[in-house]
Amino acid sequence: MEEIFHSVRLDIDKCIGCTDCIKRCPTEAIRVRNGKAHIMDERCIDCGMCIRICRNHAKKAVTEPLDSINDYKFKVAIPAPTLYTQFRNVVDPNIILTALKRLGFDEVFEVARAAEIITEESKKILAKGKIPKPVISSACPAIVKLIQIRFPSLIPNILPIISPKEAMARYAKKYLVRKGIKKEDIGVFFISPCAAKVTNSKQPQVIDESYVDGVISLKEIYLKLVPVIKTIKEPEILQMSSNTGIGWAHTGGEGYASGIENHIAVDGIENVIKILEKVENGKLDDVNFIECLACVGGCLGGPLTVENCFVSSNRMDRIKKFNENNKDNYIKRNIPLFDEKIDLYWSKPLQTKQVMKLDDDVEKAIEKLEQLEEIYDMLPKIDCGSCGAPTCRALAEDIVCGKAHIEDCVFMLRQKVRDMAEQMVTLAQKMPPSISKENTNGGTKII
Amino acid sequence: MKIHYDVEGGEFISAGVASSKLKKTLKQLGISPNVIRKVSICMYEAEINMVIHADGGVIDVEITPENIEILIKDEGPGIEDLDLAMQVGYSTASSKAREMGFGAGMGLPNIKRHSDGMKIETKVGEGTKLELIFNIK
């Protein structure tokens, strides 16, 4: 079996074994064992909720360092549009794109432009009406994984189209090869606001191989860009995207771009779960399209961003206004980057991941479930998390699967200690008949 | 295995708790997504019906390796004209329920369409009993 890659990792030294992360994980993928959090690979969807919630900063996303671009002769940056919203008083995307080139990239292509192309393709698929309604966007990789794990019956509703970053990586490589640069010399680096997109580039599920060679976190590049941006007086004209593509970074951006009527845009993984429950219950069949984003504010709220997502949203508005006002002053960069021959669809179907099941054999699973219910009935049902599992029910599951003991519950342990103490007192009162004495009216009675 | 759920009446907001719990259970049993979807739709419709029309009731589920049997019982007003109730779009839901977005008259027809077997017994003034069956294999 292929080893599962995850961008989200634990810094064991920083983890104090509290229960913050286990309580907020949407797929119950974390347990605390021996005073440290443990992430269950098969359940993790890389949503970054634990990164956000950890007060000790023990959860992090593994990305490539900026230096890794030097492994390639021709270095290409493909920044997510969220990057544009991170800098105070910078509203011109060209300044940021120029600054990226000054950091050592030979070329810069915006993911926002690919988002516009993906939008057009999505419109075509939706017009055909072959996907069951409501069609669910595939843009957020954490949501795609969430559906795989928690809502597998909704897999047929997902729009089977590749992500804008993947599309841009394909376009970039083909264009540069046509210009005479050797394929093996080209390194395409995605500047990412989130961990799920890192995982998705390293281990794509619906395509054979990602064209993205490395993912650099937005946080890291931000620090390097700040001093460079200050020095740029006359930026190069590198922008190709319009507000439609840039807007994808924000909740509702994709739906707005596609102009699909009757759509829902939902952000924040807990809200998304509520909406997907409704879809599973058949209650949203009258909606055409659902855009689900794991982070509040969409990609603007990604765990690898620097700025608060509500502030970023304000910047996004200012950037859009700037673009509107400068439509005529800037002639956008127009190069033959796009190629209709490039496939924008999934090359293989998304598989169900039944990681929640108790056993492969239904009969055995039923037996285990019956045991689970019995154990759950004994537990206090207060979901305190002291046992290292997020809920009493999760502890019952772990016990049935042989991964925990009922005594892991502090209440059950105390009860057991109390029972034992009572038994000891009873035992202690039982004296050997040879020395046992019992007072009866001042006299001695031999038992 | 047998599972029992009590459904409270009049609670529009929390309706769907039993169907949510059953869904989780079926996922733990590794039941196919397609079957889970069908059960979800029927269970949710039945639960909502009970909330809207019958002031709650009880749901008993029996799961075997072959099938899922669901018995939904209420002591509500019963259905006056069952043939009409089985028609798409027909509803006797209150205006309050309709304001909440329920009562579109899709409940029973939807349940019939998505279950592998449906039996309904109803008596005016006494209540309604709905038996559903879903094949696992």
Coordinates of C-alpha atoms in Angstrom, one line a residue:
Chain A
M1 CA 0.0 0.0 0.0
E2 CA 1.2 3.5 -0.9
E3 CA 2.4 5.4 2.1
I4 CA 0.1 8.3 3.0
F5 CA 1.7 11.7 2.8
H6 CA 0.5 14.5 4.9
S7 CA 1.6 18.1 5.1
V8 CA 0.2 18.5 8.6
R9 CA 2.7 17.2 11.1
L10 CA 3.3 17.4 14.8
D11 CA 6.2 19.0 16.6
I12 CA 6.5 16.5 19.4
D13 CA 8.6 18.8 21.6
K14 CA 6.0 21.5 21.6
C15 CA 3.0 19.3 22.1
I16 CA 1.9 19.3 25.8
G17 CA -0.8 16.6 25.2
C18 CA -3.7 18.9 25.8
T19 CA -7.1 18.1 24.2
D20 CA -7.6 21.2 22.1
C21 CA -6.8 19.6 18.8
I22 CA -8.6 16.3 19.3
K23 CA -11.8 18.1 20.1
R24 CA -11.8 20.2 16.9
C25 CA -10.6 17.7 14.3
P26 CA -13.6 17.1 11.9
T27 CA -12.7 13.5 11.2
E28 CA -11.7 12.5 14.7
A29 CA -8.2 11.8 13.4
I30 CA -6.2 12.8 16.5
R31 CA -5.7 10.9 19.8
V32 CA -3.5 11.8 22.7
R33 CA -1.2 8.9 23.7
N34 CA 1.6 9.1 26.3
G35 CA 1.2 12.8 26.7
K36 CA 1.5 13.6 23.0
A37 CA -1.0 14.0 20.1
H38 CA -1.0 11.4 17.4
I39 CA -2.4 12.0 14.0
M40 CA -4.1 9.0 12.3
D41 CA -2.8 9.2 8.7
E42 CA -5.7 7.5 7.1
R43 CA -8.3 9.9 8.7
C44 CA -6.4 13.2 8.3
I45 CA -7.8 15.5 5.6
D46 CA -5.1 18.2 6.1
C47 CA -7.7 20.9 6.7
G48 CA -5.3 22.6 9.1
M49 CA -7.9 23.0 11.9
C50 CA -5.4 21.6 14.4
I51 CA -2.7 24.0 13.2
R52 CA -5.1 26.9 13.9
I53 CA -6.3 25.6 17.2
C54 CA -3.0 24.6 18.8
R55 CA -2.0 27.1 21.4
N56 CA 1.5 25.7 21.6
H57 CA 2.1 25.8 17.8
A58 CA 2.9 22.1 17.9
K59 CA 1.0 21.5 14.6
K60 CA 2.6 22.7 11.4
A61 CA 2.5 22.2 7.7
V62 CA 5.6 20.8 6.0
T63 CA 6.4 22.8 2.9
E64 CA 9.5 23.4 0.8
P65 CA 12.0 26.1 1.7
L66 CA 12.5 28.9 -0.8
D67 CA 16.1 27.7 -1.4
S68 CA 14.7 24.5 -3.0
I69 CA 14.0 26.5 -6.1
N70 CA 17.7 26.4 -6.8
D71 CA 17.4 22.6 -7.6
Y72 CA 16.1 23.8 -11.0
K73 CA 17.7 25.8 -13.7
F74 CA 14.4 27.6 -14.6
K75 CA 12.3 28.6 -11.6
V76 CA 8.7 29.4 -12.0
A77 CA 6.4 30.8 -9.2
I78 CA 2.7 30.2 -9.4
P79 CA 1.2 32.2 -6.6
A80 CA -2.3 31.7 -5.2
P81 CA -4.3 34.9 -5.4
T82 CA -4.5 35.0 -1.6
L83 CA -0.9 36.3 -1.7
Y84 CA -2.1 39.6 -3.1
T85 CA -4.1 40.3 0.0
Q86 CA -1.4 39.9 2.6
F87 CA 0.4 43.3 2.3
R88 CA -0.7 46.5 3.8
N89 CA -1.0 49.3 1.2
V90 CA -0.2 47.1 -1.8
V91 CA -3.1 46.9 -4.2
D92 CA -1.3 46.3 -7.5
P93 CA -0.7 42.6 -8.1
N94 CA 2.1 43.5 -10.5
I95 CA 4.2 44.8 -7.6
I96 CA 3.9 41.4 -5.8
L97 CA 4.6 39.5 -9.0
T98 CA 7.6 41.6 -9.8
A99 CA 8.9 41.1 -6.2
L100 CA 8.6 37.3 -6.7
K101 CA 10.9 37.6 -9.7
R102 CA 13.4 39.6 -7.7
L103 CA 13.4 36.7 -5.1
G104 CA 14.9 34.5 -7.8
F105 CA 12.1 33.2 -9.9
D106 CA 12.6 33.4 -13.7
E107 CA 8.9 33.4 -14.4
V108 CA 5.7 34.2 -12.6
F109 CA 2.3 32.9 -13.7
E110 CA -0.8 33.6 -11.7
V111 CA -3.0 30.8 -10.5
A112 CA -5.9 33.3 -10.6
R113 CA -5.7 33.3 -14.4
A114 CA -6.0 29.5 -14.5
A115 CA -9.0 29.9 -12.1
E116 CA -10.7 31.9 -14.9
I117 CA -10.1 29.1 -17.4
I118 CA -11.3 26.4 -14.9
T119 CA -14.4 28.6 -14.4
E120 CA -15.2 28.5 -18.1
E121 CA -14.7 24.7 -18.2
S122 CA -16.9 24.3 -15.1
K123 CA -19.7 26.2 -16.8
K124 CA -19.6 23.8 -19.7
I125 CA -19.9 20.8 -17.5
L126 CA -22.7 22.3 -15.5
A127 CA -24.6 23.2 -18.7
K128 CA -24.5 19.5 -19.7
G129 CA -26.3 18.7 -16.5
K130 CA -24.9 15.2 -16.2
I131 CA -23.6 15.5 -12.6
P132 CA -26.2 15.0 -9.9
K133 CA -27.4 18.2 -8.3
P134 CA -26.2 19.9 -6.3
V135 CA -22.8 19.9 -8.0
I136 CA -20.0 20.3 -5.4
S137 CA -16.9 22.3 -6.2
S138 CA -13.6 20.3 -6.2
A139 CA -11.5 23.5 -5.5
C140 CA -10.8 22.9 -1.8
P141 CA -8.8 19.6 -1.5
A142 CA -9.6 19.3 2.2
I143 CA -13.3 19.2 1.3
V144 CA -12.7 16.6 -1.4
K145 CA -11.0 14.4 1.3
L146 CA -13.8 15.2 3.8
I147 CA -16.4 13.9 1.3
Q148 CA -14.2 10.8 0.6
I149 CA -14.2 10.0 4.3
R150 CA -17.4 11.3 5.8
F151 CA -19.8 11.7 2.9
P152 CA -18.8 9.0 0.3
S153 CA -22.3 8.9 -1.2
L154 CA -21.6 12.5 -2.4
I155 CA -18.6 11.6 -4.5
P156 CA -20.6 11.5 -7.8
N157 CA -21.7 15.1 -7.0
I158 CA -18.1 16.5 -7.1
L159 CA -17.1 18.5 -10.2
P160 CA -14.4 16.3 -11.7
I161 CA -12.1 19.1 -12.8
I162 CA -8.5 19.7 -11.7
S163 CA -7.5 22.6 -9.5
P164 CA -6.4 26.0 -10.9
K165 CA -2.9 25.5 -9.5
E166 CA -2.6 22.2 -11.3
A167 CA -3.9 23.7 -14.5
M168 CA -1.4 26.6 -14.3
A169 CA 1.5 24.2 -13.7
R170 CA 0.5 22.3 -16.8
Y171 CA 0.2 25.4 -18.9
A172 CA 3.4 26.8 -17.6
K173 CA 5.5 23.7 -18.4
K174 CA 4.1 23.3 -21.9
Y175 CA 4.6 26.9 -22.7
L176 CA 8.2 27.0 -21.5
V177 CA 9.0 23.7 -23.3
R178 CA 7.7 25.3 -26.5
K179 CA 10.0 28.2 -25.8
G180 CA 12.9 25.8 -25.8
I181 CA 13.5 25.2 -22.1
K182 CA 14.2 21.6 -21.2
K183 CA 11.3 20.1 -19.3
E184 CA 13.7 18.7 -16.6
D185 CA 15.2 22.1 -16.0
I186 CA 11.8 23.7 -15.1
G187 CA 10.7 23.8 -11.5
V188 CA 7.1 25.0 -10.9
F189 CA 6.5 26.2 -7.3
F190 CA 3.1 26.9 -5.9
I191 CA 2.8 29.6 -3.3
S192 CA 0.2 28.1 -1.0
P193 CA -2.1 29.4 1.7
C194 CA -3.0 26.0 2.9
A195 CA -1.7 22.6 3.9
A196 CA -4.2 20.6 2.0
K197 CA -2.9 22.0 -1.3
V198 CA 0.6 20.8 -0.3
T199 CA -0.6 17.3 0.3
N200 CA -2.7 17.4 -2.9
S201 CA 0.4 18.3 -4.9
K202 CA 2.6 15.6 -3.4
Q203 CA -0.1 12.9 -3.5
P204 CA -2.8 13.8 -6.0
Q205 CA -5.7 11.3 -5.9
V206 CA -7.5 12.0 -9.2
I207 CA -4.6 12.5 -11.6
D208 CA -1.5 10.4 -12.1
E209 CA 1.1 13.0 -11.4
S210 CA 1.1 16.6 -10.3
Y211 CA 3.0 19.1 -12.5
V212 CA 3.8 21.1 -9.4
D213 CA 7.4 20.5 -8.3
G214 CA 7.3 22.2 -5.0
V215 CA 5.0 24.1 -2.6
I216 CA 6.3 27.1 -0.6
S217 CA 4.2 28.4 2.2
L218 CA 2.7 31.8 1.8
K219 CA 4.0 32.6 5.3
E220 CA 7.6 31.9 4.4
I221 CA 7.5 33.9 1.1
Y222 CA 5.7 36.8 2.8
L223 CA 8.7 37.5 5.1
K224 CA 11.0 37.5 2.2
L225 CA 8.8 39.6 0.0
V226 CA 8.2 42.4 2.5
P227 CA 11.6 44.1 2.1
V228 CA 11.7 43.5 -1.6
I229 CA 8.2 45.0 -2.2
K230 CA 9.4 48.3 -0.6
T231 CA 12.0 48.7 -3.3
I232 CA 9.8 48.3 -6.3
K233 CA 8.9 51.6 -7.9
E234 CA 8.1 50.6 -11.5
P235 CA 6.6 47.1 -11.5
E236 CA 6.8 44.8 -14.6
I237 CA 3.5 44.1 -16.2
L238 CA 3.1 40.5 -15.2
Q239 CA -0.6 40.3 -14.4
M240 CA -2.8 38.3 -16.6
S241 CA -5.8 37.7 -14.3
S242 CA -8.9 39.8 -13.7
N243 CA -11.1 40.2 -10.7
T244 CA -13.0 37.1 -11.6
G245 CA -9.9 34.9 -11.0
I246 CA -8.5 36.8 -8.1
G247 CA -11.9 36.6 -6.4
W248 CA -11.6 32.8 -6.2
A249 CA -9.6 33.2 -3.1
H250 CA -12.6 34.4 -1.1
T251 CA -15.7 32.5 -0.2
G252 CA -18.3 32.7 -2.9
G253 CA -15.6 33.7 -5.5
E254 CA -15.9 30.6 -7.6
G255 CA -19.7 30.8 -7.7
Y256 CA -19.6 34.4 -8.5
A257 CA -17.1 33.9 -11.3
S258 CA -19.1 31.2 -12.9
G259 CA -22.3 33.2 -12.8
I260 CA -24.2 30.1 -11.7
E261 CA -27.6 31.0 -10.4
N262 CA -29.0 29.4 -7.3
H263 CA -25.7 28.4 -5.6
I264 CA -24.5 28.1 -2.0
A265 CA -21.1 29.3 -0.8
V266 CA -20.2 27.8 2.6
D267 CA -17.0 28.2 4.5
G268 CA -15.6 26.9 7.8
I269 CA -15.4 23.1 8.0
E270 CA -18.1 22.8 10.7
N271 CA -20.5 24.7 8.5
V272 CA -19.5 22.7 5.5
I273 CA -20.3 19.5 7.4
K274 CA -23.8 20.8 8.2
I275 CA -24.5 21.6 4.6
L276 CA -23.1 18.2 3.3
E277 CA -25.4 16.5 5.9
K278 CA -28.3 18.3 4.2
V279 CA -27.2 17.2 0.8
E280 CA -26.9 13.6 1.9
N281 CA -30.4 13.8 3.3
G282 CA -31.6 14.9 -0.2
K283 CA -32.6 18.3 1.0
L284 CA -30.6 20.4 -1.3
D285 CA -31.4 18.8 -4.7
D286 CA -32.9 22.1 -5.8
V287 CA -29.6 23.9 -5.5
N288 CA -27.4 24.0 -8.6
F289 CA -23.9 24.4 -7.2
I290 CA -22.2 24.3 -3.8
E291 CA -18.9 25.9 -3.1
C292 CA -17.5 24.4 0.1
L293 CA -14.3 25.8 1.6
A294 CA -12.7 24.4 4.7
C295 CA -11.4 27.7 6.0
V296 CA -13.5 30.6 7.2
G297 CA -13.1 33.3 4.5
G298 CA -12.1 30.6 2.0
C299 CA -8.4 30.5 1.0
L300 CA -8.0 34.0 2.6
G301 CA -8.4 32.2 5.9
G302 CA -5.9 29.5 5.1
P303 CA -3.7 28.2 7.9
L304 CA -0.5 29.3 6.1
T305 CA -1.6 32.9 5.6
V306 CA -0.2 35.8 7.6
E307 CA -3.1 38.3 7.6
N308 CA -6.4 37.9 9.4
C309 CA -8.9 36.7 6.9
F310 CA -11.4 39.6 7.5
V311 CA -8.6 42.1 6.9
S312 CA -7.6 40.2 3.8
S313 CA -11.2 40.4 2.6
N314 CA -11.0 44.2 2.9
R315 CA -7.7 44.2 0.9
M316 CA -9.4 42.0 -1.7
D317 CA -12.0 44.6 -2.2
R318 CA -9.3 47.3 -2.6
I319 CA -7.4 45.2 -5.1
K320 CA -10.5 44.6 -7.1
K321 CA -11.3 48.4 -7.1
F322 CA -7.7 49.1 -8.2
N323 CA -8.1 46.6 -11.0
E324 CA -11.3 48.2 -12.1
N325 CA -9.8 51.7 -12.0
N326 CA -6.7 50.7 -13.9
K327 CA -8.3 48.6 -16.6
D328 CA -7.2 51.1 -19.3
N329 CA -3.9 52.1 -17.9
Y330 CA -2.4 48.6 -17.7
I331 CA -2.3 46.5 -20.7
K332 CA -2.4 43.0 -19.3
R333 CA 0.3 40.6 -20.1
N334 CA -0.8 38.6 -23.1
I335 CA 1.3 35.5 -23.9
P336 CA 0.3 32.3 -25.6
L337 CA 0.3 30.3 -22.4
F338 CA -3.0 28.6 -22.7
D339 CA -3.5 25.5 -24.8
E340 CA -6.8 23.8 -25.4
K341 CA -5.2 20.5 -25.8
I342 CA -4.3 20.4 -22.1
D343 CA -6.7 18.1 -20.2
L344 CA -8.5 19.8 -17.3
Y345 CA -10.4 16.8 -16.1
W346 CA -9.7 14.1 -13.5
S347 CA -7.9 11.2 -15.1
K348 CA -9.2 8.7 -12.5
P349 CA -12.2 8.5 -10.3
L350 CA -12.1 9.5 -6.7
Q351 CA -12.2 6.5 -4.5
T352 CA -14.3 6.0 -1.3
K353 CA -12.2 5.9 1.9
Q354 CA -14.2 3.9 4.4
V355 CA -11.9 4.7 7.3
M356 CA -14.7 4.9 9.8
K357 CA -15.7 1.2 9.4
L358 CA -15.1 -1.2 12.3
D359 CA -14.4 -4.3 10.3
D360 CA -14.2 -5.4 6.6
D361 CA -16.8 -8.1 7.4
V362 CA -20.3 -6.7 7.9
E363 CA -21.1 -9.5 10.4
K364 CA -18.0 -8.8 12.5
A365 CA -18.7 -5.0 12.2
I366 CA -22.2 -5.6 13.6
E367 CA -20.7 -7.6 16.5
K368 CA -18.2 -4.8 17.2
L369 CA -20.9 -2.2 17.0
E370 CA -23.0 -4.0 19.6
Q371 CA -20.0 -4.2 21.9
L372 CA -19.3 -0.5 21.2
E373 CA -22.9 0.4 22.3
E374 CA -22.5 -1.6 25.5
I375 CA -19.2 0.1 26.3
Y376 CA -20.6 3.5 25.4
D377 CA -23.5 2.9 27.8
M378 CA -21.1 2.4 30.7
L379 CA -19.1 5.6 29.9
P380 CA -20.0 9.0 31.5
K381 CA -20.9 10.6 28.1
I382 CA -19.5 13.9 29.1
D383 CA -16.8 13.9 26.4
C384 CA -14.1 15.4 28.6
G385 CA -11.3 14.2 26.4
S386 CA -9.1 13.1 29.4
C387 CA -8.8 9.6 27.8
G388 CA -7.1 11.1 24.8
A389 CA -10.1 10.5 22.5
P390 CA -12.4 13.4 21.4
T391 CA -15.6 11.9 22.7
C392 CA -16.8 9.0 24.9
R393 CA -18.1 7.4 21.8
A394 CA -14.7 7.6 20.1
L395 CA -13.2 6.0 23.1
A396 CA -15.7 3.2 22.9
E397 CA -14.7 2.7 19.2
D398 CA -11.1 2.7 20.1
I399 CA -11.7 0.0 22.8
V400 CA -13.6 -2.2 20.4
C401 CA -10.8 -1.8 17.9
G402 CA -8.2 -2.8 20.6
K403 CA -6.6 0.6 20.6
A404 CA -7.7 1.7 24.2
H405 CA -8.9 0.3 27.5
I406 CA -12.0 1.2 29.5
E407 CA -9.7 2.3 32.3
D408 CA -8.4 5.1 30.1
C409 CA -11.5 6.8 31.2
V410 CA -10.7 8.6 34.4
F411 CA -14.2 8.1 35.8
M412 CA -14.2 4.4 35.0
L413 CA -10.7 4.1 36.6
R414 CA -11.9 5.9 39.7
Q415 CA -14.9 3.6 39.9
K416 CA -12.7 0.6 39.5
V417 CA -10.4 1.8 42.2
R418 CA -13.4 2.4 44.5
D419 CA -14.8 -1.0 43.8
M420 CA -11.4 -2.6 44.6
A421 CA -11.1 -0.5 47.8
E422 CA -14.5 -1.7 48.9
Q423 CA -13.5 -5.3 48.1
M424 CA -10.3 -4.9 50.1
V425 CA -12.2 -3.5 53.1
T426 CA -14.6 -6.5 52.9
L427 CA -11.7 -8.9 52.6
A428 CA -9.9 -7.2 55.5
Q429 CA -12.9 -7.8 57.7
K430 CA -12.8 -11.5 56.9
M431 CA -10.4 -12.8 59.7
P432 CA -9.2 -16.4 59.8
P433 CA -11.6 -18.4 62.0
S434 CA -8.8 -19.2 64.4
I435 CA -8.4 -15.5 65.5
S436 CA -11.7 -14.1 64.5
K437 CA -13.6 -12.6 67.5
E438 CA -17.0 -11.1 67.7
N439 CA -18.3 -9.4 70.9
T440 CA -21.8 -10.4 72.0
N441 CA -23.1 -8.8 75.2
G442 CA -19.6 -8.5 76.6
G443 CA -18.9 -12.2 76.2
T444 CA -16.8 -13.9 73.5
K445 CA -18.4 -16.0 70.9
I446 CA -16.4 -18.5 68.8
I447 CA -17.6 -18.5 65.3
Chain B
M1 CA -28.3 -5.5 16.0
K2 CA -31.1 -3.2 17.2
I3 CA -31.1 0.5 17.7
H4 CA -33.8 2.7 19.2
Y5 CA -34.3 6.4 18.7
D6 CA -36.9 8.7 20.3
V7 CA -37.9 11.6 18.1
E8 CA -39.2 14.8 19.8
G9 CA -42.2 16.6 18.3
G10 CA -42.3 20.2 17.1
E11 CA -38.5 20.6 17.2
F12 CA -37.9 21.7 13.6
I13 CA -34.4 22.9 14.3
S14 CA -33.1 19.7 15.9
A15 CA -35.0 17.3 13.6
G16 CA -32.6 14.9 11.8
V17 CA -30.6 13.9 14.8
A18 CA -31.7 10.2 14.6
S19 CA -30.9 10.0 10.9
S20 CA -27.5 11.6 11.5
K21 CA -26.7 9.1 14.1
L22 CA -27.9 6.2 12.0
K23 CA -25.8 7.4 9.1
K24 CA -22.7 7.4 11.3
T25 CA -23.5 3.9 12.5
L26 CA -23.9 2.6 8.9
K27 CA -20.6 4.2 7.9
Q28 CA -19.0 2.3 10.8
L29 CA -20.4 -0.9 9.5
G30 CA -18.9 -0.3 6.1
I31 CA -22.3 -0.2 4.3
S32 CA -22.0 1.0 0.7
P33 CA -22.4 4.8 0.2
N34 CA -25.3 4.2 -2.2
V35 CA -27.3 2.3 0.5
I36 CA -26.4 5.0 3.1
R37 CA -27.7 7.7 0.8
K38 CA -31.0 5.9 0.4
V39 CA -31.4 5.3 4.1
S40 CA -30.4 8.9 4.9
I41 CA -33.1 10.3 2.6
C42 CA -35.8 8.0 3.9
M43 CA -34.9 8.4 7.5
Y44 CA -34.7 12.1 7.3
E45 CA -38.1 12.4 5.5
A46 CA -39.7 10.1 8.0
E47 CA -38.2 11.9 11.0
I48 CA -39.4 15.3 9.7
N49 CA -42.8 13.9 9.0
M50 CA -43.0 12.7 12.6
V51 CA -41.9 16.1 13.8
I52 CA -44.3 18.1 11.6
H53 CA -47.4 16.0 11.8
A54 CA -47.3 13.7 14.8
D55 CA -45.6 15.4 17.7
G56 CA -42.7 13.0 17.6
G57 CA -42.5 9.2 17.9
V58 CA -40.1 6.3 18.0
I59 CA -37.7 4.7 15.4
D60 CA -36.5 1.2 15.8
V61 CA -33.8 -0.1 13.4
E62 CA -32.6 -3.6 13.0
I63 CA -29.4 -4.3 11.0
T64 CA -28.4 -7.7 9.8
P65 CA -25.7 -8.6 7.3
E66 CA -28.4 -8.8 4.7
N67 CA -30.6 -5.8 5.3
I68 CA -31.7 -2.8 7.3
E69 CA -35.2 -2.7 8.6
I70 CA -36.6 0.5 10.0
L71 CA -39.8 0.8 11.9
I72 CA -41.1 4.3 12.4
K73 CA -44.1 4.7 14.8
D74 CA -46.1 7.7 16.0
E75 CA -49.3 8.3 17.9
G76 CA -50.2 11.3 15.8
P77 CA -53.4 12.1 13.9
G78 CA -52.9 9.5 11.2
I79 CA -53.2 10.0 7.5
E80 CA -56.7 10.6 6.3
D81 CA -56.2 9.8 2.6
L82 CA -53.2 7.7 2.0
D83 CA -53.5 7.7 -1.8
L84 CA -53.4 11.5 -1.7
A85 CA -50.5 11.5 0.7
M86 CA -48.5 9.3 -1.6
Q87 CA -48.9 11.9 -4.4
V88 CA -45.9 14.2 -5.1
G89 CA -46.7 17.7 -3.9
Y90 CA -49.6 16.9 -1.7
S91 CA -49.1 18.0 1.9
T92 CA -51.2 18.7 5.0
A93 CA -48.3 20.5 6.8
S94 CA -49.1 23.5 8.9
S95 CA -48.3 27.0 7.6
K96 CA -45.6 27.1 10.4
A97 CA -43.9 24.0 8.9
R98 CA -44.2 25.4 5.4
E99 CA -42.6 28.7 6.5
M100 CA -39.7 26.6 7.8
G101 CA -39.3 25.1 4.4
F102 CA -40.9 21.8 5.2
G103 CA -44.1 20.2 4.0
A104 CA -43.4 20.3 0.3
G105 CA -45.4 17.1 -0.1
M106 CA -42.3 15.0 -1.1
G107 CA -41.9 13.0 2.1
L108 CA -43.8 9.8 1.4
P109 CA -43.2 9.6 -2.4
N110 CA -39.5 10.2 -1.7
I111 CA -39.4 7.4 0.9
K112 CA -41.1 5.0 -1.5
R113 CA -38.7 5.9 -4.3
H114 CA -35.6 5.4 -2.2
S115 CA -36.5 2.3 -0.1
D116 CA -36.3 -1.3 -1.2
G117 CA -39.6 -2.0 0.5
M118 CA -42.2 0.2 2.2
K119 CA -45.3 -0.7 4.2
I120 CA -47.5 1.9 5.8
E121 CA -50.4 1.4 8.3
T122 CA -52.3 4.4 9.4
K123 CA -55.5 5.0 11.4
V124 CA -57.0 8.4 11.9
G125 CA -56.8 9.5 15.5
E126 CA -54.4 6.7 16.4
G127 CA -51.2 7.1 14.5
T128 CA -49.0 5.8 11.7
K129 CA -46.6 2.9 11.4
L130 CA -44.1 2.9 8.6
E131 CA -41.9 -0.1 7.9
L132 CA -39.0 0.3 5.5
I133 CA -36.5 -2.2 4.3
F134 CA -33.1 -1.7 2.5
N135 CA -31.0 -4.4 1.0
I136 CA -27.4 -4.3 2.0
K137 CA -26.0 -6.6 -0.7

